[in-house]
PDB file of C-alpha atoms in Angstrom:
ATOM      1  CA  HIS Y   1     102.590  83.354  95.959  1.00 96.00           C
ATOM      2  CA  LEU Y   2     100.064  85.366  94.772  1.00 97.00           C
ATOM      3  CA  PRO Y   3      99.867  89.237  96.162  1.00 97.00           C
ATOM      4  CA  MET Y   4      96.395  90.198  97.249  1.00 97.00           C
ATOM      5  CA  ALA Y   5      96.882  93.403  98.717  1.00 96.00           C
ATOM      6  CA  ALA Y   6      99.680  95.812 100.011  1.00 97.00           C
ATOM      7  CA  GLY Y   7     100.271  98.050 103.416  1.00 96.00           C
ATOM      8  CA  ALA Y   8     101.284 101.178 104.592  1.00 97.00           C
ATOM      9  CA  VAL Y   9     103.731 101.106 107.464  1.00 97.00           C
ATOM     10  CA  VAL Y  10     103.173 104.683 108.650  1.00 97.00           C
ATOM     11  CA  LEU Y  11     105.395 106.599 111.263  1.00 97.00           C
ATOM     12  CA  ALA Y  12     102.688 107.417 113.826  1.00 96.00           C
ATOM     13  CA  TYR Y  13     103.272 109.725 116.583  1.00 96.00           C
ATOM     14  CA  ASN Y  14     101.489 112.041 119.502  1.00 94.00           C
ATOM     15  CA  LEU Y  15     102.588 115.175 119.699  1.00 93.00           C
ATOM     16  CA  PRO Y  16     100.054 118.112 121.382  1.00 88.00           C
ATOM     17  CA  GLY Y  17      99.773 120.690 119.214  1.00 85.00           C
ATOM     18  CA  VAL Y  18     100.649 118.859 115.798  1.00 89.00           C
ATOM     19  CA  ASN Y  19      97.910 116.613 114.482  1.00 84.00           C
ATOM     20  CA  SER Y  20      98.682 116.342 111.155  1.00 86.00           C
ATOM     21  CA  GLY Y  21     101.405 117.351 108.092  1.00 90.00           C
ATOM     22  CA  LEU Y  22     104.378 116.471 110.083  1.00 97.00           C
ATOM     23  CA  LYS Y  23     107.230 116.153 107.539  1.00 98.00           C
ATOM     24  CA  LEU Y  24     110.203 113.248 107.728  1.00 98.00           C
ATOM     25  CA  THR Y  25     112.844 112.296 105.252  1.00 98.00           C
ATOM     26  CA  PRO Y  26     114.398 108.731 105.675  1.00 97.00           C
ATOM     27  CA  GLU Y  27     117.770 110.329 106.842  1.00 97.00           C
ATOM     28  CA  VAL Y  28     115.747 111.640 110.011  1.00 98.00           C
ATOM     29  CA  VAL Y  29     113.439 108.408 110.758  1.00 98.00           C
ATOM     30  CA  ALA Y  30     116.499 106.242 110.491  1.00 97.00           C
ATOM     31  CA  ASP Y  31     118.659 108.651 113.165  1.00 97.00           C
ATOM     32  CA  ILE Y  32     115.425 108.769 115.530  1.00 97.00           C
ATOM     33  CA  TYR Y  33     115.381 104.982 116.046  1.00 97.00           C
ATOM     34  CA  LEU Y  34     119.202 104.922 116.086  1.00 96.00           C
ATOM     35  CA  GLY Y  35     118.758 107.967 118.835  1.00 96.00           C
ATOM     36  CA  LYS Y  36     120.988 110.553 117.155  1.00 96.00           C
ATOM     37  CA  ILE Y  37     117.673 112.877 116.843  1.00 97.00           C
ATOM     38  CA  LYS Y  38     116.493 112.617 121.252  1.00 96.00           C
ATOM     39  CA  LYS Y  39     114.807 116.026 120.610  1.00 96.00           C
ATOM     40  CA  TRP Y  40     111.393 117.265 118.781  1.00 96.00           C
ATOM     41  CA  ASN Y  41     112.449 120.303 118.099  1.00 95.00           C
ATOM     42  CA  ASP Y  42     116.183 119.284 116.874  1.00 97.00           C
ATOM     43  CA  LYS Y  43     117.103 121.308 113.868  1.00 97.00           C
ATOM     44  CA  ALA Y  44     116.748 118.387 111.618  1.00 97.00           C
ATOM     45  CA  ILE Y  45     113.225 118.351 111.643  1.00 97.00           C
ATOM     46  CA  THR Y  46     112.271 121.988 112.347  1.00 96.00           C
ATOM     47  CA  ALA Y  47     113.913 122.295 108.998  1.00 97.00           C
ATOM     48  CA  LEU Y  48     111.572 120.610 107.378  1.00 97.00           C
ATOM     49  CA  ASN Y  49     108.925 121.730 109.117  1.00 96.00           C
ATOM     50  CA  PRO Y  50     109.235 125.470 109.512  1.00 95.00           C
ATOM     51  CA  ASP Y  51     106.320 126.480 109.899  1.00 92.00           C
ATOM     52  CA  MET Y  52     104.977 124.033 113.151  1.00 92.00           C
ATOM     53  CA  LYS Y  53     105.784 125.031 116.772  1.00 91.00           C
ATOM     54  CA  LEU Y  54     108.047 121.832 117.934  1.00 94.00           C
ATOM     55  CA  PRO Y  55     108.087 121.497 121.172  1.00 92.00           C
ATOM     56  CA  ASP Y  56     111.682 121.237 123.130  1.00 93.00           C
ATOM     57  CA  SER Y  57     110.659 117.171 124.609  1.00 93.00           C
ATOM     58  CA  ASP Y  58     112.338 114.579 124.120  1.00 95.00           C
ATOM     59  CA  ILE Y  59     111.313 111.740 121.568  1.00 96.00           C
ATOM     60  CA  SER Y  60     110.451 108.493 122.565  1.00 95.00           C
ATOM     61  CA  THR Y  61     110.325 105.401 120.353  1.00 96.00           C
ATOM     62  CA  VAL Y  62     108.073 102.487 120.101  1.00 96.00           C
ATOM     63  CA  HIS Y  63     108.837  99.473 118.421  1.00 95.00           C
ATOM     64  CA  ARG Y  64     107.474  95.906 118.206  1.00 94.00           C
ATOM     65  CA  SER Y  65     108.492  93.595 121.107  1.00 92.00           C
ATOM     66  CA  ASP Y  66     107.201  90.255 118.853  1.00 92.00           C
ATOM     67  CA  GLY Y  67     108.879  89.237 115.737  1.00 91.00           C
ATOM     68  CA  SER Y  68     106.394  91.032 112.815  1.00 92.00           C
ATOM     69  CA  GLY Y  69     105.753  91.163 109.449  1.00 93.00           C
ATOM     70  CA  THR Y  70     105.535  94.631 109.888  1.00 94.00           C
ATOM     71  CA  THR Y  71     108.483  95.397 111.058  1.00 95.00           C
ATOM     72  CA  PHE Y  72     110.421  93.646 108.651  1.00 96.00           C
ATOM     73  CA  ILE Y  73     109.435  95.692 106.258  1.00 96.00           C
ATOM     74  CA  PHE Y  74     110.086  98.585 108.541  1.00 97.00           C
ATOM     75  CA  THR Y  75     113.858  97.658 109.279  1.00 97.00           C
ATOM     76  CA  SER Y  76     114.313  96.680 105.463  1.00 96.00           C
ATOM     77  CA  TYR Y  77     113.353 100.268 104.572  1.00 97.00           C
ATOM     78  CA  LEU Y  78     115.589 101.871 107.408  1.00 97.00           C
ATOM     79  CA  ALA Y  79     118.316  99.341 106.014  1.00 96.00           C
ATOM     80  CA  ALA Y  80     117.566 101.010 102.527  1.00 96.00           C
ATOM     81  CA  VAL Y  81     118.163 104.161 103.529  1.00 96.00           C
ATOM     82  CA  SER Y  82     120.888 104.482 106.200  1.00 96.00           C
ATOM     83  CA  GLU Y  83     124.149 103.214 106.125  1.00 95.00           C
ATOM     84  CA  ASP Y  84     123.830 102.521 109.986  1.00 95.00           C
ATOM     85  CA  TRP Y  85     121.179 100.660 110.176  1.00 95.00           C
ATOM     86  CA  LYS Y  86     122.608  97.924 107.514  1.00 94.00           C
ATOM     87  CA  LYS Y  87     125.196  96.817 110.476  1.00 93.00           C
ATOM     88  CA  ILE Y  88     121.484  96.126 112.580  1.00 94.00           C
ATOM     89  CA  GLY Y  89     120.085  94.877 109.069  1.00 94.00           C
ATOM     90  CA  ALA Y  90     116.616  93.781 108.296  1.00 94.00           C
ATOM     91  CA  ASN Y  91     114.772  91.666 110.253  1.00 94.00           C
ATOM     92  CA  LYS Y  92     111.642  90.286 111.736  1.00 94.00           C
ATOM     93  CA  ALA Y  93     112.632  90.789 115.508  1.00 91.00           C
ATOM     94  CA  PRO Y  94     115.956  92.968 114.939  1.00 92.00           C
ATOM     95  CA  LYS Y  95     118.498  94.143 117.885  1.00 92.00           C
ATOM     96  CA  TRP Y  96     116.812  97.557 118.334  1.00 93.00           C
ATOM     97  CA  PRO Y  97     119.769 100.249 119.564  1.00 92.00           C
ATOM     98  CA  ASP Y  98     120.615  99.874 123.077  1.00 89.00           C
ATOM     99  CA  GLY Y  99     118.938 102.190 125.409  1.00 86.00           C
ATOM    100  CA  VAL Y 100     116.536 103.751 122.675  1.00 89.00           C
ATOM    101  CA  GLY Y 101     112.805 102.951 122.457  1.00 91.00           C
ATOM    102  CA  ILE Y 102     110.750 100.327 124.581  1.00 92.00           C
ATOM    103  CA  GLY Y 103     108.866  97.339 122.960  1.00 93.00           C
ATOM    104  CA  ALA Y 104     105.319  96.682 122.524  1.00 93.00           C
ATOM    105  CA  LYS Y 105     103.674  93.833 121.231  1.00 94.00           C
ATOM    106  CA  GLY Y 106     101.474  93.826 118.225  1.00 90.00           C
ATOM    107  CA  ASN Y 107     100.025  96.562 115.980  1.00 87.00           C
ATOM    108  CA  ASP Y 108      97.324  97.671 118.690  1.00 88.00           C
ATOM    109  CA  GLY Y 109     100.139  97.170 121.855  1.00 91.00           C
ATOM    110  CA  ILE Y 110     102.176  99.993 119.899  1.00 92.00           C
ATOM    111  CA  ALA Y 111      99.202 101.951 118.736  1.00 89.00           C
ATOM    112  CA  GLY Y 112      98.245 101.638 122.621  1.00 90.00           C
ATOM    113  CA  GLU Y 113     100.926 103.697 123.433  1.00 91.00           C
ATOM    114  CA  LEU Y 114     100.884 106.662 121.194  1.00 91.00           C
ATOM    115  CA  LYS Y 115      97.377 107.205 122.435  1.00 88.00           C
ATOM    116  CA  LYS Y 116      99.232 107.366 126.016  1.00 89.00           C
ATOM    117  CA  SER Y 117     102.232 108.864 126.019  1.00 91.00           C
ATOM    118  CA  GLU Y 118     102.688 112.334 124.626  1.00 93.00           C
ATOM    119  CA  GLY Y 119     106.176 112.066 122.724  1.00 95.00           C
ATOM    120  CA  THR Y 120     105.533 108.653 121.060  1.00 96.00           C
ATOM    121  CA  ILE Y 121     106.502 108.031 117.743  1.00 97.00           C
ATOM    122  CA  GLY Y 122     106.493 104.761 116.469  1.00 96.00           C
ATOM    123  CA  TYR Y 123     105.631 102.211 113.251  1.00 96.00           C
ATOM    124  CA  VAL Y 124     101.915 100.525 112.481  1.00 94.00           C
ATOM    125  CA  GLU Y 125     100.401 100.033 110.407  1.00 93.00           C
ATOM    126  CA  LEU Y 126      98.310 102.379 107.906  1.00 94.00           C
ATOM    127  CA  ALA Y 127      95.024 100.668 109.261  1.00 89.00           C
ATOM    128  CA  TYR Y 128      95.441 100.994 112.896  1.00 87.00           C
ATOM    129  CA  ALA Y 129      96.892 104.559 112.602  1.00 90.00           C
ATOM    130  CA  ALA Y 130      93.636 105.346 111.146  1.00 90.00           C
ATOM    131  CA  GLN Y 131      91.168 103.164 113.284  1.00 86.00           C
ATOM    132  CA  ASN Y 132      92.810 104.594 116.430  1.00 86.00           C
ATOM    133  CA  LYS Y 133      92.691 108.096 114.707  1.00 89.00           C
ATOM    134  CA  ILE Y 134      96.624 108.690 115.624  1.00 91.00           C
ATOM    135  CA  SER Y 135      98.474 111.137 113.566  1.00 94.00           C
ATOM    136  CA  PHE Y 136     101.046 110.044 110.868  1.00 96.00           C
ATOM    137  CA  ALA Y 137     103.428 111.883 109.221  1.00 97.00           C
ATOM    138  CA  SER Y 138     104.461 112.669 105.029  1.00 98.00           C
ATOM    139  CA  ILE Y 139     107.679 110.970 104.311  1.00 98.00           C
ATOM    140  CA  LYS Y 140     109.807 111.796 101.240  1.00 98.00           C
ATOM    141  CA  ASN Y 141     110.073 109.260  99.043  1.00 97.00           C
ATOM    142  CA  LYS Y 142     113.025 108.432  96.330  1.00 96.00           C
ATOM    143  CA  ALA Y 143     111.692 110.537  93.650  1.00 96.00           C
ATOM    144  CA  GLY Y 144     112.034 113.309  96.580  1.00 97.00           C
ATOM    145  CA  ASN Y 145     108.337 114.309  97.424  1.00 98.00           C
ATOM    146  CA  PHE Y 146     106.724 114.238 100.496  1.00 98.00           C
ATOM    147  CA  ILE Y 147     103.873 111.417 100.327  1.00 98.00           C
ATOM    148  CA  GLU Y 148     101.304 111.148 102.963  1.00 97.00           C
ATOM    149  CA  PRO Y 149     100.336 107.146 103.531  1.00 97.00           C
ATOM    150  CA  SER Y 150      97.134 106.294 101.762  1.00 96.00           C
ATOM    151  CA  VAL Y 151      95.801 103.435  99.864  1.00 96.00           C
ATOM    152  CA  LYS Y 152      96.524 105.662  96.295  1.00 96.00           C
ATOM    153  CA  SER Y 153     100.153 105.938  97.526  1.00 97.00           C
ATOM    154  CA  THR Y 154     100.784 102.462  98.171  1.00 97.00           C
ATOM    155  CA  THR Y 155      98.763 100.822  95.332  1.00 96.00           C
ATOM    156  CA  ALA Y 156     101.792 103.539  93.517  1.00 97.00           C
ATOM    157  CA  ALA Y 157     104.438 101.730  95.224  1.00 97.00           C
ATOM    158  CA  MET Y 158     103.206  98.144  93.850  1.00 97.00           C
ATOM    159  CA  ALA Y 159     103.352  99.900  90.133  1.00 95.00           C
ATOM    160  CA  GLY Y 160     106.725 101.923  90.782  1.00 95.00           C
ATOM    161  CA  LYS Y 161     107.780  98.279  91.449  1.00 96.00           C
ATOM    162  CA  ALA Y 162     105.998  96.356  88.644  1.00 95.00           C
ATOM    163  CA  ALA Y 163     109.806  95.395  86.631  1.00 95.00           C
ATOM    164  CA  GLU Y 164     111.250  94.065  89.614  1.00 96.00           C
ATOM    165  CA  LEU Y 165     107.824  92.317  90.820  1.00 97.00           C
ATOM    166  CA  ALA Y 166     107.651  90.671  86.929  1.00 96.00           C
ATOM    167  CA  LYS Y 167     111.132  89.284  87.557  1.00 96.00           C
ATOM    168  CA  ASP Y 168     110.421  88.098  91.640  1.00 97.00           C
ATOM    169  CA  ILE Y 169     107.134  88.332  92.863  1.00 96.00           C
ATOM    170  CA  LYS Y 170     108.512  88.275  96.124  1.00 95.00           C
ATOM    171  CA  SER Y 171     110.670  91.652  95.680  1.00 95.00           C
ATOM    172  CA  PRO Y 172     109.723  94.188  98.471  1.00 96.00           C
ATOM    173  CA  ILE Y 173     107.987  97.548  97.013  1.00 97.00           C
ATOM    174  CA  ILE Y 174     109.881  99.962  99.768  1.00 97.00           C
ATOM    175  CA  ASN Y 175     111.699 102.970  98.368  1.00 95.00           C
ATOM    176  CA  ALA Y 176     109.321 102.575  95.218  1.00 95.00           C
ATOM    177  CA  ASP Y 177     110.545 104.946  92.165  1.00 91.00           C
ATOM    178  CA  ASP Y 178     107.274 106.391  91.296  1.00 94.00           C
ATOM    179  CA  LYS Y 179     106.835 109.535  92.168  1.00 96.00           C
ATOM    180  CA  ASP Y 180     103.393 109.203  93.789  1.00 97.00           C
ATOM    181  CA  ALA Y 181     104.556 106.021  95.435  1.00 98.00           C
ATOM    182  CA  TYR Y 182     104.404 106.007  99.830  1.00 98.00           C
ATOM    183  CA  PRO Y 183     108.225 104.499 100.453  1.00 98.00           C
ATOM    184  CA  ILE Y 184     107.469 102.504 103.732  1.00 98.00           C
ATOM    185  CA  ALA Y 185     105.298  99.447 102.363  1.00 97.00           C
ATOM    186  CA  GLY Y 186     104.539  95.752 101.533  1.00 97.00           C
ATOM    187  CA  ILE Y 187     102.743  93.194 100.005  1.00 97.00           C
ATOM    188  CA  THR Y 188     100.594  90.494 101.569  1.00 95.00           C
ATOM    189  CA  TYR Y 189     100.570  87.680  99.698  1.00 97.00           C
ATOM    190  CA  ILE Y 190      98.090  83.862  99.563  1.00 97.00           C
ATOM    191  CA  MET Y 191     100.713  81.247  99.190  1.00 96.00           C
ATOM    192  CA  ILE Y 192      99.450  78.414  97.687  1.00 95.00           C
ATOM    193  CA  TYR Y 193     100.755  74.311  95.824  1.00 96.00           C
ATOM    194  CA  VAL Y 194     101.017  74.641  91.953  1.00 96.00           C
ATOM    195  CA  ASP Y 195      99.530  70.905  91.940  1.00 96.00           C
ATOM    196  CA  GLN Y 196      96.777  70.194  93.690  1.00 96.00           C
ATOM    197  CA  LYS Y 197      96.246  66.729  94.884  1.00 95.00           C
ATOM    198  CA  ASP Y 198      92.243  67.142  95.085  1.00 96.00           C
ATOM    199  CA  ALA Y 199      90.718  68.505  91.880  1.00 96.00           C
ATOM    200  CA  THR Y 200      87.632  69.301  93.447  1.00 96.00           C
ATOM    201  CA  LYS Y 201      89.317  71.235  96.459  1.00 96.00           C
ATOM    202  CA  GLY Y 202      91.627  72.922  93.242  1.00 96.00           C
ATOM    203  CA  GLN Y 203      89.039  73.889  91.285  1.00 96.00           C
ATOM    204  CA  ALA Y 204      87.378  75.832  94.626  1.00 97.00           C
ATOM    205  CA  VAL Y 205      90.651  77.397  95.084  1.00 96.00           C
ATOM    206  CA  VAL Y 206      91.162  78.626  91.694  1.00 97.00           C
ATOM    207  CA  ASN Y 207      87.463  80.220  91.585  1.00 97.00           C
ATOM    208  CA  TYR Y 208      88.142  81.787  95.049  1.00 97.00           C
ATOM    209  CA  LEU Y 209      91.861  83.311  94.047  1.00 97.00           C
ATOM    210  CA  ASN Y 210      90.224  84.146  90.513  1.00 97.00           C
ATOM    211  CA  TRP Y 211      87.583  86.646  92.327  1.00 97.00           C
ATOM    212  CA  ALA Y 212      89.774  87.714  94.931  1.00 97.00           C
ATOM    213  CA  ILE Y 213      92.217  89.533  92.077  1.00 97.00           C
ATOM    214  CA  HIS Y 214      89.317  90.725  90.152  1.00 97.00           C
ATOM    215  CA  ASP Y 215      86.153  91.523  92.292  1.00 96.00           C
ATOM    216  CA  GLY Y 216      87.072  91.136  95.346  1.00 96.00           C
ATOM    217  CA  GLN Y 217      89.804  93.687  95.128  1.00 96.00           C
ATOM    218  CA  LYS Y 218      87.243  96.648  95.900  1.00 94.00           C
ATOM    219  CA  MET Y 219      86.539  95.400  99.480  1.00 95.00           C
ATOM    220  CA  SER Y 220      90.196  95.883  99.960  1.00 94.00           C
ATOM    221  CA  GLU Y 221      90.344 100.046 100.510  1.00 92.00           C
ATOM    222  CA  GLU Y 222      86.952  99.567 102.394  1.00 91.00           C
ATOM    223  CA  LEU Y 223      89.565  97.086 104.873  1.00 93.00           C
ATOM    224  CA  ILE Y 224      92.420 100.491 104.469  1.00 93.00           C
ATOM    225  CA  TYR Y 225      94.507  98.430 102.045  1.00 95.00           C
ATOM    226  CA  ALA Y 226      95.960  99.085  98.943  1.00 96.00           C
ATOM    227  CA  PRO Y 227      94.437  97.207  95.450  1.00 96.00           C
ATOM    228  CA  LEU Y 228      96.416  95.319  93.191  1.00 96.00           C
ATOM    229  CA  PRO Y 229      97.318  97.676  90.268  1.00 96.00           C
ATOM    230  CA  ALA Y 230      96.365  96.132  86.577  1.00 96.00           C
ATOM    231  CA  GLU Y 231     100.242  94.501  86.099  1.00 96.00           C
ATOM    232  CA  LEU Y 232      99.870  92.442  89.526  1.00 97.00           C
ATOM    233  CA  VAL Y 233      96.609  91.434  88.349  1.00 97.00           C
ATOM    234  CA  LYS Y 234      98.129  90.300  85.061  1.00 97.00           C
ATOM    235  CA  MET Y 235     101.018  88.794  86.826  1.00 97.00           C
ATOM    236  CA  ASN Y 236      98.666  86.789  88.946  1.00 97.00           C
ATOM    237  CA  GLU Y 237      96.089  85.556  86.282  1.00 97.00           C
ATOM    238  CA  LYS Y 238      99.046  84.376  84.934  1.00 96.00           C
ATOM    239  CA  THR Y 239     100.095  82.310  88.046  1.00 97.00           C
ATOM    240  CA  LEU Y 240      96.851  80.684  88.026  1.00 96.00           C
ATOM    241  CA  GLU Y 241      96.830  79.754  84.729  1.00 96.00           C
ATOM    242  CA  THR Y 242      99.529  77.278  86.020  1.00 96.00           C
ATOM    243  CA  ILE Y 243      98.260  75.909  88.875  1.00 97.00           C
ATOM    244  CA  THR Y 244      96.956  71.959  87.609  1.00 97.00           C
ATOM    245  CA  THR Y 245      95.457  69.108  89.648  1.00 96.00           C
ATOM    246  CA  GLY Y 246      97.101  65.606  88.766  1.00 92.00           C
ATOM    247  CA  GLY Y 247      99.064  67.815  86.032  1.00 89.00           C
ATOM    248  CA  LYS Y 248      95.983  68.890  84.087  1.00 95.00           C
ATOM    249  CA  PRO Y 249      94.956  73.079  84.140  1.00 94.00           C
ATOM    250  CA  ILE Y 250      92.463  74.094  86.349  1.00 95.00           C
ATOM    251  CA  LYS Y 251      90.249  76.880  84.297  1.00 94.00           C
ATOM    252  CA  ALA Y 252      88.657  79.316  86.971  1.00 92.00           C
ATOM    253  CA  SER Y 253      84.805  79.127  86.660  1.00 87.00           C
ATOM    254  CA  LYS Y 254      82.878  82.487  85.275  1.00 70.00           C
TER     255      LYS Y 254
END
């Protein structure tokens, strides 16, 4: 496994008059998706947003109807911050609480529901929310700071989990300790065989991956994905040194 970039999963919403600045805590996010918080002007939300005029209208949640990594990241976060959600667990396709919300296929399906239905909240990748000009909330992180999802705060999430990732590169990066880390994020990986059967193809793969973890990282931000922090680049460099063909190391060509 070689990390290539990370993406934030945002709580996007359609709320007339509230185009930005909405703040949510882990407990509030979990209770909304558990169906415990049903109104936008619930005291748990208004207490976090005293300067906003939140409507006395129903909250409609939307979730992925298809199995997805985005759902796995989101439900992993919910299970980490909510005892009640632990009973549901982290899953690509969980059993959502009965009678709570509707399903939509793909990030684009959720984005579509958000754009057409007032009072709706849903989780999508940051890129989809930004590209579709949908508002999204700042979330209180483990350090107690309200963090807006961004490329920078997602890279901070990876950096904040560097020690865990050094032990297991597949470790989740939700709820990172870094004070600037956005708490709902996940890494995307490229997986390759350690021993490459075809020497020519193996050399091409190593050359590509060496470019991807260095110069190629500059392209991540343009696609609204977070580039790797220095700690993960070094981990990838060590992993590339273990790639072989016929038992012999493959060195990246410069």
